[in-house]
Coordinates of C-alpha atoms and ligand atoms in Angstrom, one line a residue:
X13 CA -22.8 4.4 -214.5
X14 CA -19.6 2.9 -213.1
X15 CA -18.2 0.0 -214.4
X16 CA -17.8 -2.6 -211.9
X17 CA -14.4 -4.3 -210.9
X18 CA -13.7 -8.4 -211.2
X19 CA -14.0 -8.1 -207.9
X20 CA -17.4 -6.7 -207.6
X21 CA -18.5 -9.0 -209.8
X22 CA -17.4 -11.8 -208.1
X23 CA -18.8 -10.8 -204.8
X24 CA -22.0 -10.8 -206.9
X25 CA -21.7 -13.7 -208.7
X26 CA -20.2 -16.0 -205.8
X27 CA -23.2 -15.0 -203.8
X28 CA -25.3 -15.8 -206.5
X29 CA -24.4 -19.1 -206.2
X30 CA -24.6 -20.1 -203.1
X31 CA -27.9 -21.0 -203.2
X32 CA -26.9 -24.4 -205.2
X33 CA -25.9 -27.0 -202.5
X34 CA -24.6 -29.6 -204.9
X35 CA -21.2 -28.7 -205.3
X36 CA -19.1 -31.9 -203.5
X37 CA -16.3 -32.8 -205.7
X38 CA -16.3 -36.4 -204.8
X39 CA -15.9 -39.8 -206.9
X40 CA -14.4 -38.4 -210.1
X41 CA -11.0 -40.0 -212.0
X42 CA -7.8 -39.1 -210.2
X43 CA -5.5 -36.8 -212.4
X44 CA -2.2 -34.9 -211.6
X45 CA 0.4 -32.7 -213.1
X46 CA 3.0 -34.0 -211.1
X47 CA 4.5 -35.3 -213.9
X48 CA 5.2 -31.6 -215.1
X49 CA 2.3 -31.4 -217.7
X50 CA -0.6 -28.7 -217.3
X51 CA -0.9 -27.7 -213.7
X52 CA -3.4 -29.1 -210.9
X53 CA -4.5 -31.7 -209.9
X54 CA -7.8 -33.7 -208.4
X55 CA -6.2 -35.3 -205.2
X56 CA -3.3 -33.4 -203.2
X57 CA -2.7 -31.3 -200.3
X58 CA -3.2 -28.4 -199.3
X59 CA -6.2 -27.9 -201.3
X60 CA -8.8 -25.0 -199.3
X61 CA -11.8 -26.1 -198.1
X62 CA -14.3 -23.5 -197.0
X63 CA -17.7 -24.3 -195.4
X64 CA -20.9 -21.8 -195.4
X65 CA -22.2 -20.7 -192.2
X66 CA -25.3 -23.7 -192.9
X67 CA -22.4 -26.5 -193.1
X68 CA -22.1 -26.2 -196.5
X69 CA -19.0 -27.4 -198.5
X70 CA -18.1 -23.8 -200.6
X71 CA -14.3 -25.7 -201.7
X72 CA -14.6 -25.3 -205.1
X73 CA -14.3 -22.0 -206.6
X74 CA -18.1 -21.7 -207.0
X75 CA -19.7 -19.0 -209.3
X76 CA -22.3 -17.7 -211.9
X77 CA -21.3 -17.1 -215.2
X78 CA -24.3 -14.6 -214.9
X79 CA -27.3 -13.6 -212.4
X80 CA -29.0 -12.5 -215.8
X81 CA -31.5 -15.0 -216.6
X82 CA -34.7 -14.8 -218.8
X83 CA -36.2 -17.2 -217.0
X84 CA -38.7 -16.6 -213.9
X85 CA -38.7 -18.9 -211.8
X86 CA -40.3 -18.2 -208.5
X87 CA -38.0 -19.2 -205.7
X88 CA -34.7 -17.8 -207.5
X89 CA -33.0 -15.1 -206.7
X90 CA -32.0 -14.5 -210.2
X91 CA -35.3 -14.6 -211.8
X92 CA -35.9 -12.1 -214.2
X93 CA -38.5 -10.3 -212.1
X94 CA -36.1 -9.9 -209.3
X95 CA -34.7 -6.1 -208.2
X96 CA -30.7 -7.8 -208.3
X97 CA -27.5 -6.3 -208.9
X98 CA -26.7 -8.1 -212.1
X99 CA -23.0 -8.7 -213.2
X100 CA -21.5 -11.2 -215.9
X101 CA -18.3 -13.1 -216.4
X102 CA -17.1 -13.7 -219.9
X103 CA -15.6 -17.2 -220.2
X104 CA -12.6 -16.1 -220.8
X105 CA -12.5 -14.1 -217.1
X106 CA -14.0 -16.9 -215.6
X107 CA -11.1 -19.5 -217.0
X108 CA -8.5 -16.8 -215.8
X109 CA -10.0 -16.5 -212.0
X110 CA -10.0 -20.5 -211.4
X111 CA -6.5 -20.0 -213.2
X112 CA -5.2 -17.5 -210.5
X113 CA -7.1 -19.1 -207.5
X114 CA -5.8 -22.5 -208.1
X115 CA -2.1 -21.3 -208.3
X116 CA -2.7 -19.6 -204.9
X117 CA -3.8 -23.0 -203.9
X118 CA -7.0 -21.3 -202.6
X119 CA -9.6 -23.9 -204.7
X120 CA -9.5 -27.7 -205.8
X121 CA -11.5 -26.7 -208.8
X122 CA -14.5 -24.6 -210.4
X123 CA -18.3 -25.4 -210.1
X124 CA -19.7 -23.4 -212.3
X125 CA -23.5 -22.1 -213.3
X126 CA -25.5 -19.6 -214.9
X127 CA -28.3 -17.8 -215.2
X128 CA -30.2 -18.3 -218.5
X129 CA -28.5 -15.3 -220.8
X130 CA -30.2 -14.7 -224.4
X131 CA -30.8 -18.2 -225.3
X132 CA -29.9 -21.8 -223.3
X133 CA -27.9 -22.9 -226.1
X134 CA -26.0 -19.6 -225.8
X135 CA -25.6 -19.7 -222.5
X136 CA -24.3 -23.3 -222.5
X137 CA -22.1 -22.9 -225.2
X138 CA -20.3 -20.0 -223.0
X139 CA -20.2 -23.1 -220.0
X140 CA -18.6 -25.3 -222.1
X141 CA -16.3 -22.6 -223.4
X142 CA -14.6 -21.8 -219.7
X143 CA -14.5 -25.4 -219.4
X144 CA -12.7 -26.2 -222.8
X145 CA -10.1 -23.5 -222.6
X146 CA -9.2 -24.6 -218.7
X147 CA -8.9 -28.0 -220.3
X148 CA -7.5 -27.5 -223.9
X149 CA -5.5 -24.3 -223.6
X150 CA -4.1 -24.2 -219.8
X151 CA -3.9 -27.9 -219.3
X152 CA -6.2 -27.7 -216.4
X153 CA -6.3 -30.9 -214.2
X154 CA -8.8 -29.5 -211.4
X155 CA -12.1 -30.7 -210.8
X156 CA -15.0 -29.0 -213.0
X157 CA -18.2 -29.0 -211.8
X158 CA -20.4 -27.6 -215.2
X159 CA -24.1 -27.0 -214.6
X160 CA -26.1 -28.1 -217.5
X161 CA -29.3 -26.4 -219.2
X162 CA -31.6 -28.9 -220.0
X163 CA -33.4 -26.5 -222.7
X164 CA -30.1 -26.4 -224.3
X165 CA -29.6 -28.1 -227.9
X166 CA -28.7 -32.0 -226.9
X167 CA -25.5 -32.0 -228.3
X168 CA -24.4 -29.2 -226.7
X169 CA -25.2 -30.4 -223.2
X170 CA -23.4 -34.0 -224.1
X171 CA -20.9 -31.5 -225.1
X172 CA -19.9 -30.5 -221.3
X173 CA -19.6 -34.5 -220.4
X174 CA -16.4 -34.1 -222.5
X175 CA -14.8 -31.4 -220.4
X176 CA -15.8 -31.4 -216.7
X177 CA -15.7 -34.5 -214.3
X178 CA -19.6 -33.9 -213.2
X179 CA -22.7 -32.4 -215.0
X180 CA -25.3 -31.7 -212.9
X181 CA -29.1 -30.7 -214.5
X182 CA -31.6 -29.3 -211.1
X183 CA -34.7 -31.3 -211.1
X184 CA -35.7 -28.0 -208.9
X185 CA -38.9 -29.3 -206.8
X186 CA -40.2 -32.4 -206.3
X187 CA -43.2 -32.8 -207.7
X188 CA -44.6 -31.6 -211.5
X189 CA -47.2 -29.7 -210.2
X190 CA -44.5 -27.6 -208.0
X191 CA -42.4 -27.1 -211.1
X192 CA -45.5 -25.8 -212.9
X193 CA -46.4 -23.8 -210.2
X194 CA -43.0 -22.2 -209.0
X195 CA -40.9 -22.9 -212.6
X196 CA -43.2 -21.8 -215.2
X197 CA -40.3 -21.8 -217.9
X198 CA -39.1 -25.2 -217.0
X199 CA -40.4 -28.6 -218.2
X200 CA -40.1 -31.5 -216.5
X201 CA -40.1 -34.3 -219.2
X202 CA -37.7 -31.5 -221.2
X203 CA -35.4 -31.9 -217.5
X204 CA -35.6 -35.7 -217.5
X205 CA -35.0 -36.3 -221.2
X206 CA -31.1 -34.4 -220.5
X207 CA -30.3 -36.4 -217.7
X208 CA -31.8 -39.6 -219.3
X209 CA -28.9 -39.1 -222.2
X210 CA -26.3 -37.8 -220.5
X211 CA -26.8 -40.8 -218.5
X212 CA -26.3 -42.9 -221.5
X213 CA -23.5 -41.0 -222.7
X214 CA -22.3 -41.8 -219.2
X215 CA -22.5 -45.5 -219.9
X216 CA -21.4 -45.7 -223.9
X217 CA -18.3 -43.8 -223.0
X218 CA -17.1 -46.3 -220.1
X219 CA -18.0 -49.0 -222.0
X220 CA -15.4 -47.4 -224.7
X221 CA -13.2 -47.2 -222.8
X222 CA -12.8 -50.6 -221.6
X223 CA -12.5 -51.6 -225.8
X224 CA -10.4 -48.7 -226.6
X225 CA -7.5 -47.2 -223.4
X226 CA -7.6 -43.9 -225.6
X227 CA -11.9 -43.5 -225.8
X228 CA -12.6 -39.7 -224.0
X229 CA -13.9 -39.9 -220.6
X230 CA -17.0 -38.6 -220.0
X231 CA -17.8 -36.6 -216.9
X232 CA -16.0 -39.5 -214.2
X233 CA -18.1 -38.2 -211.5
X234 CA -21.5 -38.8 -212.7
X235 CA -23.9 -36.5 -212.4
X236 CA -26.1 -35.0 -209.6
X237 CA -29.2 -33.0 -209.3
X238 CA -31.1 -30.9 -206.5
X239 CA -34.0 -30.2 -205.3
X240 CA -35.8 -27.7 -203.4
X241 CA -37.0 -28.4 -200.3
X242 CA -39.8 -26.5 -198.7
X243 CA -41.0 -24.0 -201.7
X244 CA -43.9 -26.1 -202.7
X245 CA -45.8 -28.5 -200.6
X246 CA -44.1 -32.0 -201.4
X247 CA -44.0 -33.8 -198.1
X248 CA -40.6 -35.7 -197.5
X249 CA -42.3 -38.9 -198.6
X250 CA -42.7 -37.9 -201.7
X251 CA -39.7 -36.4 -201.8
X252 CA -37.9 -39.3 -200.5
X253 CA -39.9 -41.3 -203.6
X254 CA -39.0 -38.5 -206.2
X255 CA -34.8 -38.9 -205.3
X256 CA -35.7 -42.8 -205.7
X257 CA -36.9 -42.6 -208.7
X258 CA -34.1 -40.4 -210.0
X259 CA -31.2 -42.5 -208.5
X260 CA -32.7 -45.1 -210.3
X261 CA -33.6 -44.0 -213.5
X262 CA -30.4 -42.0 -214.3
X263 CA -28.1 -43.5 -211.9
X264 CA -27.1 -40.8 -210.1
X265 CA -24.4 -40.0 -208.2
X266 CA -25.8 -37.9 -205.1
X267 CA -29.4 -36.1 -204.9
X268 CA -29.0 -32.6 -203.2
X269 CA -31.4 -31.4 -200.7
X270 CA -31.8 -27.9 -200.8
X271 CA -33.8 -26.3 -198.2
X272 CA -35.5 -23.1 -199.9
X273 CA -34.1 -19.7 -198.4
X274 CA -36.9 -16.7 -198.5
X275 CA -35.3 -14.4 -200.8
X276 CA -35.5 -10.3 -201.2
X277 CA -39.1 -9.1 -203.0
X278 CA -40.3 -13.0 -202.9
X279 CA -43.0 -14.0 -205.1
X280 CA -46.6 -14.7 -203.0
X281 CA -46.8 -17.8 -203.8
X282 CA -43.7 -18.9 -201.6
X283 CA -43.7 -19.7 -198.3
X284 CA -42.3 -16.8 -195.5
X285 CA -40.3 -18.8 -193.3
X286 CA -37.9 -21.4 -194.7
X287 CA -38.3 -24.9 -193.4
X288 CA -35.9 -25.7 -190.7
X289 CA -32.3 -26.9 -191.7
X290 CA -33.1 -30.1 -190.0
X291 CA -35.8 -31.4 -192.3
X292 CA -33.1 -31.2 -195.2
X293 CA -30.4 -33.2 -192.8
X294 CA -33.0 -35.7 -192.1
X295 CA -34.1 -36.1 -196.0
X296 CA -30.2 -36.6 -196.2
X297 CA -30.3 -39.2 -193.5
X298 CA -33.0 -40.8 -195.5
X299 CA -30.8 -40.8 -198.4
X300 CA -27.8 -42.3 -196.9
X301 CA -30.3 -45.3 -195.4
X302 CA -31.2 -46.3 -198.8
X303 CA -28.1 -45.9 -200.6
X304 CA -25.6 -46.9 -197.6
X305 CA -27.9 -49.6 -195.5
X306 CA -29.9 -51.3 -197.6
X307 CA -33.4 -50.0 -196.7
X308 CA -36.0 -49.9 -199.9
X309 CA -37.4 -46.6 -200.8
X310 CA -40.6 -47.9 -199.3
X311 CA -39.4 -49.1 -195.9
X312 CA -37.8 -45.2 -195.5
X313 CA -41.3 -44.3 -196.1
X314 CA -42.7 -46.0 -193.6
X315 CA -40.5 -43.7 -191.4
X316 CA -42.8 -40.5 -191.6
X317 CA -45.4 -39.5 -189.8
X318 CA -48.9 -39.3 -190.7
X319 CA -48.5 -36.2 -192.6
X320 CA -45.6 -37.7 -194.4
X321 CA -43.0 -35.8 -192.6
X322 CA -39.5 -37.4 -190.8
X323 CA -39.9 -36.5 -188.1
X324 CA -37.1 -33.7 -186.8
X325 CA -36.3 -34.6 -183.0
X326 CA -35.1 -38.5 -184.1
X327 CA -33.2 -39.5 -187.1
X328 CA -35.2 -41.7 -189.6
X329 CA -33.6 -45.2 -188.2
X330 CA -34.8 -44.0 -185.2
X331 CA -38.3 -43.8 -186.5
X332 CA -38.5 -46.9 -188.6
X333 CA -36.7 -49.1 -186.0
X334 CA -40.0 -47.5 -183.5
X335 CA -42.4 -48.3 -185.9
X336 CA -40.9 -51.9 -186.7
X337 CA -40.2 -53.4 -183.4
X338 CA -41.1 -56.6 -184.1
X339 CA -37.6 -56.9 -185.6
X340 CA -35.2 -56.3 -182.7
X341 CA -34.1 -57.1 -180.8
X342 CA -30.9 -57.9 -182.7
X343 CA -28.3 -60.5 -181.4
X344 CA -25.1 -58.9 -181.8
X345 CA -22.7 -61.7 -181.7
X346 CA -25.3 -63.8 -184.5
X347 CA -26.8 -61.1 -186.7
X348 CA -25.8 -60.6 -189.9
X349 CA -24.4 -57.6 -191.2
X350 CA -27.9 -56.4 -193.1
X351 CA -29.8 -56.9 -189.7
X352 CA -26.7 -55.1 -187.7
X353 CA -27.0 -52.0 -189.9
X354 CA -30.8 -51.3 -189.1
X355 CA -29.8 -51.0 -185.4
X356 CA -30.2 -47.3 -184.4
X357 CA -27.1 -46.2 -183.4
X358 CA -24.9 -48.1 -185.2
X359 CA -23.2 -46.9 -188.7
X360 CA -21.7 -48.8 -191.4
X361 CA -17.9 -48.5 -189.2
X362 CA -19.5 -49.5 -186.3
X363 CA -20.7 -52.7 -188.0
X364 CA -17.6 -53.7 -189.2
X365 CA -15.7 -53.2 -186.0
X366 CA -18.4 -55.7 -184.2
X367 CA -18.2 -58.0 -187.3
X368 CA -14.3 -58.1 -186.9
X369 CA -14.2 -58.2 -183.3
X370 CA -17.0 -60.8 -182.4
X371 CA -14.6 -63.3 -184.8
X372 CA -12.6 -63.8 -181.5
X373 CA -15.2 -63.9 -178.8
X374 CA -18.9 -62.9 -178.1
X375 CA -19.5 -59.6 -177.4
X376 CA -20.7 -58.0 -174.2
X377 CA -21.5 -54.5 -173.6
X378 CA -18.7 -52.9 -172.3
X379 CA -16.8 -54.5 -175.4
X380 CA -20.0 -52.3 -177.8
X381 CA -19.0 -49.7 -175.9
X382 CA -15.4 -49.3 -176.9
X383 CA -16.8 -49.7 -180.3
X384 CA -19.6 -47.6 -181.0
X385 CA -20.3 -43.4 -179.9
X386 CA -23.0 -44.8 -177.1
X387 CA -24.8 -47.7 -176.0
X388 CA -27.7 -46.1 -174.4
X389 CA -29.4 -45.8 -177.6
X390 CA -28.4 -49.5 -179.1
X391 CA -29.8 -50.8 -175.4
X392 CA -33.2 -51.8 -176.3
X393 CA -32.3 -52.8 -179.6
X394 CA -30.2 -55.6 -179.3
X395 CA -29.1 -58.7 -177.8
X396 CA -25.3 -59.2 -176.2
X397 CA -23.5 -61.8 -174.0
X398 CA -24.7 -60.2 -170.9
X399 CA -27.6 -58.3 -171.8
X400 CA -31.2 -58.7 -173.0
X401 CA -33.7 -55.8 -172.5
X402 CA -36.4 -57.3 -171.1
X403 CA -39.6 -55.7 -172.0
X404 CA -37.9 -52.4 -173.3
X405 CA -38.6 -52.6 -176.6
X406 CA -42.3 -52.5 -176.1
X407 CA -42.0 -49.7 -173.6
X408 CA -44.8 -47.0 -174.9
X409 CA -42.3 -43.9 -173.9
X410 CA -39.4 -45.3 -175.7
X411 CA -39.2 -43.0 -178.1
X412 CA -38.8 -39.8 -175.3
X413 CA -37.1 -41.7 -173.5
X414 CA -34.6 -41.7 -176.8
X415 CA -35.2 -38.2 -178.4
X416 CA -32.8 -35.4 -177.5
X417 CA -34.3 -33.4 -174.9
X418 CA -35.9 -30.4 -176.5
X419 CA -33.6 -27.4 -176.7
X420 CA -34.5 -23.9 -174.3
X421 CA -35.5 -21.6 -177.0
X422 CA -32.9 -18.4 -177.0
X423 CA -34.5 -15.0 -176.2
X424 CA -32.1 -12.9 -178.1
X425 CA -30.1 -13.7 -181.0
Ligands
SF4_23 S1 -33.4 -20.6 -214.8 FE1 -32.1 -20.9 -213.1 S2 -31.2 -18.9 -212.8 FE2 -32.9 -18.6 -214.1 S3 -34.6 -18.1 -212.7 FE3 -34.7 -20.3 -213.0 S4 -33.5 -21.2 -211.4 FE4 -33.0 -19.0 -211.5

């Protein structure tokens, strides 16, 4: 059989690993080798960023370790059931790729994963093996991005906390029963118990370091999990619950939404179609509203429809502000900065422009206007020197009369 290049295997395992959407390299400790010692840095110029065809930020160097997994888990592509081309990395290959790319300036760092090879603690150990040697031997100052196994002996997944700026463990699907269903291998207390510690190793080492200057960091950049979106039949408010109940639990840094792709010889238990790219941009929207503009987990809820679904044609604002109109409108030049930011239309910039500007005088439309995208969706929502909308609010086609028009269908393509 012929042996395969570096560079088939990378075509295989980068392609492998595109299916993992959590790989921003944002938030971690700022480190350079400006001052001559080691070689990269986390801030700087000139770093590449590369974006899938989906929107997808691809900047790090993003890879398997392996496609090999004993583990079957239904909506992978690397399960071991699936008809693949398999390839492997050792660690060492891996350390020298993010090596080479990084001089070329082509990366900012490494996110690496794996499939499940011989045994989790096996497996891991080779993880935290790339990451040491980048770190230890070659002075690396890059991000690293380590995917942890959460069937993998404790101390080893504390281990990778030590080496890379974020750990991230997939909570894979939202609910138990999809895990049981679509994960058969995986547990999910097993899942939660690993992110519950390295959450508290999280905390114990920055509370070190503020007694001791010289206490190891641990993973600066949190960690992060993802789920699935659209294998199983969680709606996206128990979704929306599920990601609340994570943030909160292990004080997370992002929750990934990952809408499920149909992959080659698919299981029958999966859906055919995947769900539309929209329903995993408004589960982000969602996201942002409770972490960025105060909204409770519940009040986002309230934001679905009857079959517990955002809605795709308006953004979730949208559809709480519809569903709560007994709270606008909103006087611009009074309201405070809680009550401005549940104003469809307006974002957290947009806020504080109108909180700066209304310091010198009230503020009328036209002045809105210079200061936010549009006006003709803030219109029946608020209150400003010259305008009061009179009755639109309770308008019964408000919400067509705000929705995107629906797009022709395309015949071809
Ligand atoms: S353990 Fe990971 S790589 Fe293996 S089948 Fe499950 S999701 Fe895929």
């Amino acid at each position: 059989m012929k042996q395969e290049t570096i560079t088939d295997r990378l075509a295989i395992l980068a392609d492998a690993a595109k299916y993992d959407a959590s790989c921003a390299s944002s938030g971690t400790a700022k480190r350079t080798s400006r001052d001559g010692k080691g070689i990269g840095s986390t801030e700087g110029m000139g770093i590449c960023h590369a974006y899938a065809p989906d929107g997808r930020c691809i900047s790090l160097l993003k890879i398997l370790l392996t496609n090999h997994c004993i583990f079957d888990c239904h909506y992978c592509v690397n399960r071991k059931s699936s008809n693949v081309r398999r390839a492997r990395f050792t660690a060492q290959e891996v350390v020298e790729l993010t090596l080479n790319f990084y001089r070329r300036n082509y990366i900012e760092g490494l996110f690496l994963s794996s499939g499940i090879i011989k045994s989790a603690d096996h497996t891991m150990e080779q993880l935290i093996e790339v990451a040491r040697a980048l770190r230890e031997d070659h002075g690396f100052k890059g991000y690293i991005h380590l995917k942890t196994i959460p069937e993998a002996d404790r101390a080893l997944v504390e281990q990778a906390g030590l080496w890379a700026d974020r750990v991230s463990i997939n909570v894979e699907l939202p609910t138990d029963r999809g895990l049981t269903d679509l994960a058969p291998d995986k547990n999910g207390g097993q899942i939660e118990g690993a992110m519950a510690r390295l959450g508290s190793a999280m905390i114990e080492a920055k509370d070190a370091r503020k007694r001791f200057k010289h206490a190891p960091m641990f993973a600066p950049a949190g960690q992060s999990t993802q789920m699935i979106v659209g294998a199983d039949g969680a709606s996206d408010t128990q979704i929306i619950g599920r990601a609340s109940e994570l943030y909160d639990r292990h004080r997370l840094r992002r929750v990934y939404y990952s809408a499920f792709s149909p992959i080659p010889d698919a299981s029958a238990v999966l859906p055919l179609k995947r769900p539309p790219l929209m329903r995993e941009h408004r589960l982000y929207q969602s996201d942002w509203l409770i972490r960025f503009y105060g909204f409770s987990t519940s009040e986002v809820q309230t934001a679905t429809d009857d079959d517990g679904m955002l809605a795709l044609d308006i953004d979730p604002k949208l559809a709480w502000a519809l569903r709560h109109r007994q709270d606008f409108p909103v006087d611009i030049n009074l309201a405070s900065r809680e009550k401005l930011l549940r104003v469809p239309g307006l974002g957290t910039r947009a806020v504080a422009a109108i909180l700066q500007a209304r310091r010198h005088h009230r503020l009328r439309l036209d002045d809105l206007a210079r200061l936010t995208r549009t006006v003709t969706k803030l219109r029946p929502f608020i209150v400003t020197a010259d305008w009061r909308p009179t009755g639109l609010i309770d308008t019964a086609n408000l919400r067509a009369r705000l929705a995107p028009p629906p797009r022709q269908m395309e015949l071809f393509g």
